[in-house]
DNA sequence: CGGCATCCGGGCCGATACTG
DNA sequence: CAGTATCGGCCCGGATGCCG
């Protein structure tokens, strides 16, 4: 995805592009989080990738990085005003996605029921 | 991005994941389009990728594929109800992205002005 | 016109190890 | 605690060529 963008969606996608960014957005939505704290909220993410994504989001102006000069080191990440706006803009998409999940689950149940009918005692 | 999803956003992202899907969505929003017609609306996309993305979107239930049995071949693609709903859910994100583009352009102008001040006649 | 098969290159992501 | 460095694999997407 290269700039300049062909439409606003591209510009937004570009910012949330990355396997974890949306999850990071949600993790930070409830308030400031420390690095390790955020990592714990995202099971499976590596430190390298989390740091990467946070840096990119900071560069994109949706995350604020606050460094406390102390030992042990402490760094807090929080959403900027624009980050919160982005999260709000994501809400309808979230609703749409939840509907899709519900549909997928319904289909899965049908499939399971059909399979059970074909081989009830296999 | 693997199922099951951790949140609705993931499920939605999964559907629009792919360099061109959002653009395809927009291209089809104004009505049914033929394959070549759609391709022309997306400068730079290859036929393989366009076909791929259309198939995936069809599998995800957001695009309808209508084949006319005639020569020369004619295939029309259109959005399903869910596809239109997805597009609607994307609108706030589009608005957010447009704001971001405006901000980026403003920054670019400042940079250009600063550069001009440093080397006015270079 | 519409679409598939094959090859290939780059980027993202993950695992591991190391540092202040 | 909060990163950085390096390596490797996988998948996406681009180019090309062929088929109904």
PDB file of C-alpha atoms (C1' of nucleotides) in Angstrom:
ATOM      1  CA  UNK A   1       0.000   0.000   0.000  1.00  0.00           C
ATOM      2  CA  UNK A   2       1.768   3.136  -1.180  1.00  0.00           C
ATOM      3  CA  UNK A   3       1.094   6.810  -0.782  1.00  0.00           C
ATOM      4  CA  UNK A   4      -0.461   8.847  -2.152  1.00  0.00           C
ATOM      5  CA  UNK A   5      -3.679   7.065  -1.411  1.00  0.00           C
ATOM      6  CA  UNK A   6      -6.525   6.515  -3.799  1.00  0.00           C
ATOM      7  CA  UNK A   7      -9.111   6.873  -1.076  1.00  0.00           C
ATOM      8  CA  UNK A   8      -9.425   7.435   2.658  1.00  0.00           C
ATOM      9  CA  UNK A   9      -9.833   3.745   3.359  1.00  0.00           C
ATOM     10  CA  UNK A  10      -6.355   3.087   2.032  1.00  0.00           C
ATOM     11  CA  UNK A  11      -4.887   5.648   4.369  1.00  0.00           C
ATOM     12  CA  UNK A  12      -6.677   4.111   7.324  1.00  0.00           C
ATOM     13  CA  UNK A  13      -5.844   0.548   6.325  1.00  0.00           C
ATOM     14  CA  UNK A  14      -2.231   1.537   6.022  1.00  0.00           C
ATOM     15  CA  UNK A  15      -2.222   2.608   9.655  1.00  0.00           C
ATOM     16  CA  UNK A  16      -3.890  -0.532  10.985  1.00  0.00           C
ATOM     17  CA  UNK A  17      -1.996  -2.801   8.601  1.00  0.00           C
ATOM     18  CA  UNK A  18      -0.029  -5.339  10.572  1.00  0.00           C
ATOM     19  CA  UNK A  19      -1.184  -8.513  12.163  1.00  0.00           C
ATOM     20  CA  UNK A  20      -1.542  -7.069  15.652  1.00  0.00           C
ATOM     21  CA  UNK A  21      -2.222  -3.360  15.382  1.00  0.00           C
ATOM     22  CA  UNK A  22      -5.960  -3.558  15.835  1.00  0.00           C
ATOM     23  CA  UNK A  23      -5.512  -5.735  18.894  1.00  0.00           C
ATOM     24  CA  UNK A  24      -2.957  -3.273  20.252  1.00  0.00           C
ATOM     25  CA  UNK A  25      -5.466  -0.504  19.643  1.00  0.00           C
ATOM     26  CA  UNK A  26      -8.051  -2.371  21.666  1.00  0.00           C
ATOM     27  CA  UNK A  27      -5.607  -3.231  24.416  1.00  0.00           C
ATOM     28  CA  UNK A  28      -4.706   0.426  24.855  1.00  0.00           C
ATOM     29  CA  UNK A  29      -8.247   1.687  24.557  1.00  0.00           C
ATOM     30  CA  UNK A  30      -9.005   1.171  28.212  1.00  0.00           C
ATOM     31  CA  UNK A  31      -6.048   3.278  29.300  1.00  0.00           C
ATOM     32  CA  UNK A  32      -2.269   3.530  29.396  1.00  0.00           C
ATOM     33  CA  UNK A  33      -0.377   0.259  29.498  1.00  0.00           C
ATOM     34  CA  UNK A  34       3.228  -0.709  30.138  1.00  0.00           C
ATOM     35  CA  UNK A  35       5.142  -2.705  27.575  1.00  0.00           C
ATOM     36  CA  UNK A  36       5.043  -6.050  29.366  1.00  0.00           C
ATOM     37  CA  UNK A  37       1.449  -5.470  30.373  1.00  0.00           C
ATOM     38  CA  UNK A  38       0.479  -4.950  26.750  1.00  0.00           C
ATOM     39  CA  UNK A  39       2.419  -8.021  25.732  1.00  0.00           C
ATOM     40  CA  UNK A  40       0.496 -10.099  28.244  1.00  0.00           C
ATOM     41  CA  UNK A  41      -2.761  -8.888  26.708  1.00  0.00           C
ATOM     42  CA  UNK A  42      -1.679 -10.225  23.312  1.00  0.00           C
ATOM     43  CA  UNK A  43      -0.902 -13.926  23.704  1.00  0.00           C
ATOM     44  CA  UNK A  44       1.477 -15.106  21.029  1.00  0.00           C
ATOM     45  CA  UNK A  45       3.069 -11.834  20.030  1.00  0.00           C
ATOM     46  CA  UNK A  46       6.852 -11.586  20.219  1.00  0.00           C
ATOM     47  CA  UNK A  47       8.612  -8.664  21.823  1.00  0.00           C
ATOM     48  CA  UNK A  48      10.227  -7.672  18.573  1.00  0.00           C
ATOM     49  CA  UNK A  49       6.969  -7.442  16.705  1.00  0.00           C
ATOM     50  CA  UNK A  50       5.169  -5.657  19.521  1.00  0.00           C
ATOM     51  CA  UNK A  51       7.929  -3.051  19.698  1.00  0.00           C
ATOM     52  CA  UNK A  52       7.823  -2.682  15.926  1.00  0.00           C
ATOM     53  CA  UNK A  53       4.103  -2.184  15.751  1.00  0.00           C
ATOM     54  CA  UNK A  54       4.115   0.258  18.649  1.00  0.00           C
ATOM     55  CA  UNK A  55       6.837   2.327  16.970  1.00  0.00           C
ATOM     56  CA  UNK A  56       4.945   2.435  13.719  1.00  0.00           C
ATOM     57  CA  UNK A  57       1.755   3.415  15.470  1.00  0.00           C
ATOM     58  CA  UNK A  58       3.666   6.116  17.311  1.00  0.00           C
ATOM     59  CA  UNK A  59       5.045   7.379  13.996  1.00  0.00           C
ATOM     60  CA  UNK A  60       1.497   7.425  12.655  1.00  0.00           C
ATOM     61  CA  UNK A  61       0.422   9.596  15.567  1.00  0.00           C
ATOM     62  CA  UNK A  62      -2.111   7.233  17.094  1.00  0.00           C
ATOM     63  CA  UNK A  63      -0.020   6.055  20.043  1.00  0.00           C
ATOM     64  CA  UNK A  64       1.836   8.099  22.651  1.00  0.00           C
ATOM     65  CA  UNK A  65       5.024   6.750  24.207  1.00  0.00           C
ATOM     66  CA  UNK A  66       5.944   7.969  27.676  1.00  0.00           C
ATOM     67  CA  UNK A  67       9.361   7.018  29.049  1.00  0.00           C
ATOM     68  CA  UNK A  68       9.960   7.219  32.796  1.00  0.00           C
ATOM     69  CA  UNK A  69      13.635   7.635  33.646  1.00  0.00           C
ATOM     70  CA  UNK A  70      13.951   5.169  36.509  1.00  0.00           C
ATOM     71  CA  UNK A  71      15.015   1.697  37.501  1.00  0.00           C
ATOM     72  CA  UNK A  72      13.535  -0.660  36.709  1.00  0.00           C
ATOM     73  CA  UNK A  73      12.739   0.889  33.320  1.00  0.00           C
ATOM     74  CA  UNK A  74       9.160   1.916  32.763  1.00  0.00           C
ATOM     75  CA  UNK A  75       7.526   2.893  29.501  1.00  0.00           C
ATOM     76  CA  UNK A  76       3.857   3.576  29.113  1.00  0.00           C
ATOM     77  CA  UNK A  77       1.866   3.512  25.916  1.00  0.00           C
ATOM     78  CA  UNK A  78      -1.457   5.210  25.440  1.00  0.00           C
ATOM     79  CA  UNK A  79      -3.746   6.249  22.605  1.00  0.00           C
ATOM     80  CA  UNK A  80      -3.653   9.781  21.294  1.00  0.00           C
ATOM     81  CA  UNK A  81      -6.811  11.670  20.450  1.00  0.00           C
ATOM     82  CA  UNK A  82      -6.473  10.483  16.863  1.00  0.00           C
ATOM     83  CA  UNK A  83      -5.975   6.938  18.059  1.00  0.00           C
ATOM     84  CA  UNK A  84      -9.203   7.051  20.016  1.00  0.00           C
ATOM     85  CA  UNK A  85     -10.958   8.524  16.979  1.00  0.00           C
ATOM     86  CA  UNK A  86      -9.630   5.671  14.886  1.00  0.00           C
ATOM     87  CA  UNK A  87     -10.909   3.175  17.395  1.00  0.00           C
ATOM     88  CA  UNK A  88     -14.323   4.810  17.273  1.00  0.00           C
ATOM     89  CA  UNK A  89     -14.277   4.658  13.478  1.00  0.00           C
ATOM     90  CA  UNK A  90     -13.554   0.962  13.785  1.00  0.00           C
ATOM     91  CA  UNK A  91     -16.694   0.292  15.823  1.00  0.00           C
ATOM     92  CA  UNK A  92     -19.076  -0.280  12.874  1.00  0.00           C
ATOM     93  CA  UNK A  93     -16.567  -2.631  11.334  1.00  0.00           C
ATOM     94  CA  UNK A  94     -16.456  -4.501  14.602  1.00  0.00           C
ATOM     95  CA  UNK A  95     -20.215  -4.828  14.581  1.00  0.00           C
ATOM     96  CA  UNK A  96     -20.150  -6.131  11.030  1.00  0.00           C
ATOM     97  CA  UNK A  97     -17.453  -8.625  11.946  1.00  0.00           C
ATOM     98  CA  UNK A  98     -19.446  -9.916  14.894  1.00  0.00           C
ATOM     99  CA  UNK A  99     -22.392 -10.584  12.624  1.00  0.00           C
ATOM    100  CA  UNK A 100     -20.090 -12.489  10.326  1.00  0.00           C
ATOM    101  CA  UNK A 101     -18.795 -14.571  13.213  1.00  0.00           C
ATOM    102  CA  UNK A 102     -22.353 -15.424  14.186  1.00  0.00           C
ATOM    103  CA  UNK A 103     -23.101 -16.494  10.613  1.00  0.00           C
ATOM    104  CA  UNK A 104     -19.967 -18.617  10.450  1.00  0.00           C
ATOM    105  CA  UNK A 105     -20.860 -20.368  13.679  1.00  0.00           C
ATOM    106  CA  UNK A 106     -24.367 -21.062  12.438  1.00  0.00           C
ATOM    107  CA  UNK A 107     -22.939 -22.587   9.267  1.00  0.00           C
ATOM    108  CA  UNK A 108     -20.516 -24.695  11.291  1.00  0.00           C
ATOM    109  CA  UNK A 109     -23.369 -26.082  13.339  1.00  0.00           C
ATOM    110  CA  UNK A 110     -25.308 -26.974  10.205  1.00  0.00           C
ATOM    111  CA  UNK A 111     -22.269 -28.750   8.821  1.00  0.00           C
ATOM    112  CA  UNK A 112     -21.796 -30.637  12.060  1.00  0.00           C
ATOM    113  CA  UNK A 113     -25.458 -31.612  12.097  1.00  0.00           C
ATOM    114  CA  UNK A 114     -25.249 -32.834   8.502  1.00  0.00           C
ATOM    115  CA  UNK A 115     -22.141 -34.848   9.280  1.00  0.00           C
ATOM    116  CA  UNK A 116     -23.862 -36.390  12.284  1.00  0.00           C
ATOM    117  CA  UNK A 117     -26.807 -37.359  10.098  1.00  0.00           C
ATOM    118  CA  UNK A 118     -24.532 -39.089   7.586  1.00  0.00           C
ATOM    119  CA  UNK A 119     -22.424 -40.934  10.148  1.00  0.00           C
ATOM    120  CA  UNK A 120     -24.354 -40.929  13.415  1.00  0.00           C
ATOM    121  CA  UNK A 121     -22.365 -43.661  15.115  1.00  0.00           C
ATOM    122  CA  UNK A 122     -19.049 -43.568  13.324  1.00  0.00           C
TER     123      UNK A 122
ATOM    124  CA  UNK B   1      -5.105 -13.965  10.840  1.00  0.00           C
ATOM    125  CA  UNK B   2      -6.646 -17.234  11.924  1.00  0.00           C
ATOM    126  CA  UNK B   3     -10.097 -18.226  13.068  1.00  0.00           C
ATOM    127  CA  UNK B   4     -11.544 -18.264  15.588  1.00  0.00           C
ATOM    128  CA  UNK B   5     -11.292 -14.538  15.954  1.00  0.00           C
ATOM    129  CA  UNK B   6     -10.466 -12.643  19.081  1.00  0.00           C
ATOM    130  CA  UNK B   7     -12.809  -9.815  18.172  1.00  0.00           C
ATOM    131  CA  UNK B   8     -15.149  -8.672  15.430  1.00  0.00           C
ATOM    132  CA  UNK B   9     -12.523  -6.440  13.892  1.00  0.00           C
ATOM    133  CA  UNK B  10     -10.373  -9.448  13.113  1.00  0.00           C
ATOM    134  CA  UNK B  11     -13.232 -11.116  11.302  1.00  0.00           C
ATOM    135  CA  UNK B  12     -13.857  -8.000   9.243  1.00  0.00           C
ATOM    136  CA  UNK B  13     -10.167  -7.393   8.558  1.00  0.00           C
ATOM    137  CA  UNK B  14      -9.852 -10.950   7.403  1.00  0.00           C
ATOM    138  CA  UNK B  15     -12.450 -10.308   4.744  1.00  0.00           C
ATOM    139  CA  UNK B  16     -10.921  -7.080   3.458  1.00  0.00           C
ATOM    140  CA  UNK B  17      -7.370  -8.358   3.849  1.00  0.00           C
ATOM    141  CA  UNK B  18      -5.657  -8.214   0.508  1.00  0.00           C
ATOM    142  CA  UNK B  19      -4.065  -5.296  -1.195  1.00  0.00           C
ATOM    143  CA  UNK B  20      -7.028  -4.526  -3.446  1.00  0.00           C
ATOM    144  CA  UNK B  21     -10.210  -5.755  -1.784  1.00  0.00           C
ATOM    145  CA  UNK B  22     -11.312  -2.420  -0.437  1.00  0.00           C
ATOM    146  CA  UNK B  23     -10.819  -0.846  -3.834  1.00  0.00           C
ATOM    147  CA  UNK B  24     -12.798  -3.661  -5.422  1.00  0.00           C
ATOM    148  CA  UNK B  25     -15.525  -3.042  -2.886  1.00  0.00           C
ATOM    149  CA  UNK B  26     -15.650   0.589  -3.910  1.00  0.00           C
ATOM    150  CA  UNK B  27     -15.525  -0.189  -7.587  1.00  0.00           C
ATOM    151  CA  UNK B  28     -18.549  -2.464  -7.265  1.00  0.00           C
ATOM    152  CA  UNK B  29     -20.452  -0.178  -4.935  1.00  0.00           C
ATOM    153  CA  UNK B  30     -21.966   1.825  -7.769  1.00  0.00           C
ATOM    154  CA  UNK B  31     -23.391  -1.281  -9.419  1.00  0.00           C
ATOM    155  CA  UNK B  32     -22.573  -4.503 -11.225  1.00  0.00           C
ATOM    156  CA  UNK B  33     -19.350  -4.551 -13.214  1.00  0.00           C
ATOM    157  CA  UNK B  34     -17.834  -6.905 -15.732  1.00  0.00           C
ATOM    158  CA  UNK B  35     -14.398  -8.367 -15.126  1.00  0.00           C
ATOM    159  CA  UNK B  36     -12.481  -6.201 -17.578  1.00  0.00           C
ATOM    160  CA  UNK B  37     -14.457  -3.172 -16.533  1.00  0.00           C
ATOM    161  CA  UNK B  38     -13.473  -3.727 -12.910  1.00  0.00           C
ATOM    162  CA  UNK B  39      -9.882  -4.257 -13.941  1.00  0.00           C
ATOM    163  CA  UNK B  40      -9.867  -0.915 -15.706  1.00  0.00           C
ATOM    164  CA  UNK B  41     -11.096   0.766 -12.529  1.00  0.00           C
ATOM    165  CA  UNK B  42      -8.074  -0.569 -10.639  1.00  0.00           C
ATOM    166  CA  UNK B  43      -4.943   0.605 -12.454  1.00  0.00           C
ATOM    167  CA  UNK B  44      -2.010  -1.664 -11.731  1.00  0.00           C
ATOM    168  CA  UNK B  45      -3.834  -4.788 -10.662  1.00  0.00           C
ATOM    169  CA  UNK B  46      -3.037  -8.012 -12.510  1.00  0.00           C
ATOM    170  CA  UNK B  47      -5.727 -10.324 -13.784  1.00  0.00           C
ATOM    171  CA  UNK B  48      -4.607 -13.146 -11.558  1.00  0.00           C
ATOM    172  CA  UNK B  49      -4.849 -11.112  -8.421  1.00  0.00           C
ATOM    173  CA  UNK B  50      -8.170  -9.554  -9.373  1.00  0.00           C
ATOM    174  CA  UNK B  51      -9.651 -12.989 -10.063  1.00  0.00           C
ATOM    175  CA  UNK B  52      -8.215 -14.265  -6.792  1.00  0.00           C
ATOM    176  CA  UNK B  53      -9.603 -11.434  -4.729  1.00  0.00           C
ATOM    177  CA  UNK B  54     -13.009 -11.678  -6.396  1.00  0.00           C
ATOM    178  CA  UNK B  55     -13.186 -15.411  -5.665  1.00  0.00           C
ATOM    179  CA  UNK B  56     -12.270 -14.901  -2.053  1.00  0.00           C
ATOM    180  CA  UNK B  57     -14.815 -12.141  -1.687  1.00  0.00           C
ATOM    181  CA  UNK B  58     -17.382 -14.411  -3.291  1.00  0.00           C
ATOM    182  CA  UNK B  59     -16.490 -17.164  -0.827  1.00  0.00           C
ATOM    183  CA  UNK B  60     -16.885 -14.649   1.979  1.00  0.00           C
ATOM    184  CA  UNK B  61     -20.362 -13.844   0.738  1.00  0.00           C
ATOM    185  CA  UNK B  62     -19.835 -10.182  -0.021  1.00  0.00           C
ATOM    186  CA  UNK B  63     -19.646 -10.445  -3.819  1.00  0.00           C
ATOM    187  CA  UNK B  64     -22.055 -12.097  -6.217  1.00  0.00           C
ATOM    188  CA  UNK B  65     -20.767 -13.654  -9.441  1.00  0.00           C
ATOM    189  CA  UNK B  66     -23.153 -13.889 -12.373  1.00  0.00           C
ATOM    190  CA  UNK B  67     -22.028 -15.881 -15.410  1.00  0.00           C
ATOM    191  CA  UNK B  68     -23.771 -15.293 -18.745  1.00  0.00           C
ATOM    192  CA  UNK B  69     -23.462 -18.313 -21.023  1.00  0.00           C
ATOM    193  CA  UNK B  70     -22.635 -16.584 -24.279  1.00  0.00           C
ATOM    194  CA  UNK B  71     -19.824 -15.635 -26.612  1.00  0.00           C
ATOM    195  CA  UNK B  72     -17.890 -13.590 -25.992  1.00  0.00           C
ATOM    196  CA  UNK B  73     -17.897 -14.630 -22.332  1.00  0.00           C
ATOM    197  CA  UNK B  74     -19.534 -12.239 -19.932  1.00  0.00           C
ATOM    198  CA  UNK B  75     -19.282 -12.325 -16.182  1.00  0.00           C
ATOM    199  CA  UNK B  76     -20.730  -9.695 -13.903  1.00  0.00           C
ATOM    200  CA  UNK B  77     -19.759  -9.019 -10.329  1.00  0.00           C
ATOM    201  CA  UNK B  78     -21.891  -7.176  -7.829  1.00  0.00           C
ATOM    202  CA  UNK B  79     -22.080  -6.644  -4.096  1.00  0.00           C
ATOM    203  CA  UNK B  80     -24.381  -8.732  -1.982  1.00  0.00           C
ATOM    204  CA  UNK B  81     -26.457  -7.260   0.811  1.00  0.00           C
ATOM    205  CA  UNK B  82     -23.671  -8.102   3.243  1.00  0.00           C
ATOM    206  CA  UNK B  83     -21.142  -6.527   0.930  1.00  0.00           C
ATOM    207  CA  UNK B  84     -23.077  -3.284   0.897  1.00  0.00           C
ATOM    208  CA  UNK B  85     -23.363  -3.447   4.687  1.00  0.00           C
ATOM    209  CA  UNK B  86     -19.609  -3.896   4.891  1.00  0.00           C
ATOM    210  CA  UNK B  87     -19.074  -0.916   2.672  1.00  0.00           C
ATOM    211  CA  UNK B  88     -21.331   1.137   4.906  1.00  0.00           C
ATOM    212  CA  UNK B  89     -19.392   0.000   7.958  1.00  0.00           C
ATOM    213  CA  UNK B  90     -16.256   1.179   6.226  1.00  0.00           C
ATOM    214  CA  UNK B  91     -17.528   4.730   5.830  1.00  0.00           C
ATOM    215  CA  UNK B  92     -16.320   6.070   9.220  1.00  0.00           C
ATOM    216  CA  UNK B  93     -12.925   4.570   8.557  1.00  0.00           C
ATOM    217  CA  UNK B  94     -12.882   6.344   5.231  1.00  0.00           C
ATOM    218  CA  UNK B  95     -13.658   9.634   6.943  1.00  0.00           C
ATOM    219  CA  UNK B  96     -10.848   9.050   9.426  1.00  0.00           C
ATOM    220  CA  UNK B  97      -8.463   8.248   6.602  1.00  0.00           C
ATOM    221  CA  UNK B  98      -9.345  11.399   4.722  1.00  0.00           C
ATOM    222  CA  UNK B  99      -8.529  13.457   7.788  1.00  0.00           C
ATOM    223  CA  UNK B 100      -5.218  11.701   7.993  1.00  0.00           C
ATOM    224  CA  UNK B 101      -4.466  12.457   4.347  1.00  0.00           C
ATOM    225  CA  UNK B 102      -5.211  16.122   4.968  1.00  0.00           C
ATOM    226  CA  UNK B 103      -2.843  16.121   7.924  1.00  0.00           C
ATOM    227  CA  UNK B 104      -0.109  14.426   5.915  1.00  0.00           C
ATOM    228  CA  UNK B 105      -0.445  16.968   3.141  1.00  0.00           C
ATOM    229  CA  UNK B 106      -0.266  19.824   5.601  1.00  0.00           C
ATOM    230  CA  UNK B 107       2.929  18.369   7.058  1.00  0.00           C
ATOM    231  CA  UNK B 108       4.379  17.913   3.588  1.00  0.00           C
ATOM    232  CA  UNK B 109       3.768  21.568   2.821  1.00  0.00           C
ATOM    233  CA  UNK B 110       5.475  22.640   6.025  1.00  0.00           C
ATOM    234  CA  UNK B 111       8.472  20.499   5.169  1.00  0.00           C
ATOM    235  CA  UNK B 112       8.611  21.951   1.694  1.00  0.00           C
ATOM    236  CA  UNK B 113       8.403  25.468   3.083  1.00  0.00           C
ATOM    237  CA  UNK B 114      11.188  24.743   5.548  1.00  0.00           C
ATOM    238  CA  UNK B 115      13.356  23.301   2.788  1.00  0.00           C
ATOM    239  CA  UNK B 116      12.726  26.351   0.653  1.00  0.00           C
ATOM    240  CA  UNK B 117      13.755  28.600   3.538  1.00  0.00           C
ATOM    241  CA  UNK B 118      17.043  26.720   3.962  1.00  0.00           C
ATOM    242  CA  UNK B 119      17.923  26.587   0.266  1.00  0.00           C
ATOM    243  CA  UNK B 120      15.794  29.164  -1.521  1.00  0.00           C
ATOM    244  CA  UNK B 121      17.764  29.159  -4.770  1.00  0.00           C
ATOM    245  CA  UNK B 122      19.321  25.714  -4.801  1.00  0.00           C
TER     246      UNK B 122
ATOM    247  C1'  DC C   1     -13.322 -11.832 -22.886  1.00  0.00           C
ATOM    248  C1'  DG C   2     -12.464 -14.112 -18.777  1.00  0.00           C
ATOM    249  C1'  DG C   3      -9.534 -17.053 -16.166  1.00  0.00           C
ATOM    250  C1'  DC C   4      -6.037 -20.478 -14.597  1.00  0.00           C
ATOM    251  C1'  DA C   5      -0.962 -22.397 -13.943  1.00  0.00           C
ATOM    252  C1'  DT C   6       3.661 -21.507 -12.910  1.00  0.00           C
ATOM    253  C1'  DC C   7       7.579 -19.194 -11.368  1.00  0.00           C
ATOM    254  C1'  DC C   8       9.677 -15.909  -8.483  1.00  0.00           C
ATOM    255  C1'  DG C   9      10.911 -12.009  -5.439  1.00  0.00           C
ATOM    256  C1'  DG C  10      10.125  -9.176  -1.257  1.00  0.00           C
ATOM    257  C1'  DG C  11       8.207  -8.236   3.079  1.00  0.00           C
ATOM    258  C1'  DC C  12       6.175  -9.528   7.293  1.00  0.00           C
ATOM    259  C1'  DC C  13       6.302 -12.222  11.028  1.00  0.00           C
ATOM    260  C1'  DG C  14       8.151 -15.474  14.479  1.00  0.00           C
ATOM    261  C1'  DA C  15      11.986 -17.635  17.348  1.00  0.00           C
ATOM    262  C1'  DT C  16      16.043 -17.049  19.588  1.00  0.00           C
ATOM    263  C1'  DA C  17      19.726 -14.722  21.775  1.00  0.00           C
ATOM    264  C1'  DC C  18      21.739 -10.692  23.739  1.00  0.00           C
ATOM    265  C1'  DT C  19      21.895  -5.757  26.142  1.00  0.00           C
ATOM    266  C1'  DG C  20      21.234  -1.514  29.377  1.00  0.00           C
TER     267       DG C  20
ATOM    268  C1'  DC D   1      11.706  -4.370  32.471  1.00  0.00           C
ATOM    269  C1'  DA D   2      12.147  -2.968  27.887  1.00  0.00           C
ATOM    270  C1'  DG D   3      13.927  -3.437  24.315  1.00  0.00           C
ATOM    271  C1'  DT D   4      17.638  -4.596  19.862  1.00  0.00           C
ATOM    272  C1'  DA D   5      20.061  -7.958  16.469  1.00  0.00           C
ATOM    273  C1'  DT D   6      19.943 -11.624  13.481  1.00  0.00           C
ATOM    274  C1'  DC D   7      18.241 -15.410  10.957  1.00  0.00           C
ATOM    275  C1'  DG D   8      14.849 -18.039   8.520  1.00  0.00           C
ATOM    276  C1'  DG D   9      10.308 -19.352   6.595  1.00  0.00           C
ATOM    277  C1'  DC D  10       5.968 -18.393   4.702  1.00  0.00           C
ATOM    278  C1'  DC D  11       2.670 -16.174   2.007  1.00  0.00           C
ATOM    279  C1'  DC D  12       1.178 -12.366  -0.840  1.00  0.00           C
ATOM    280  C1'  DG D  13       1.227 -10.466  -4.948  1.00  0.00           C
ATOM    281  C1'  DG D  14       3.474  -9.382  -9.743  1.00  0.00           C
ATOM    282  C1'  DA D  15       4.818 -11.145 -14.479  1.00  0.00           C
ATOM    283  C1'  DT D  16       4.287 -14.273 -17.958  1.00  0.00           C
ATOM    284  C1'  DG D  17       2.108 -17.644 -20.741  1.00  0.00           C
ATOM    285  C1'  DC D  18      -1.754 -20.761 -22.025  1.00  0.00           C
ATOM    286  C1'  DC D  19      -6.893 -22.264 -22.434  1.00  0.00           C
ATOM    287  C1'  DG D  20     -12.299 -22.194 -23.374  1.00  0.00           C
TER     288       DG D  20
END
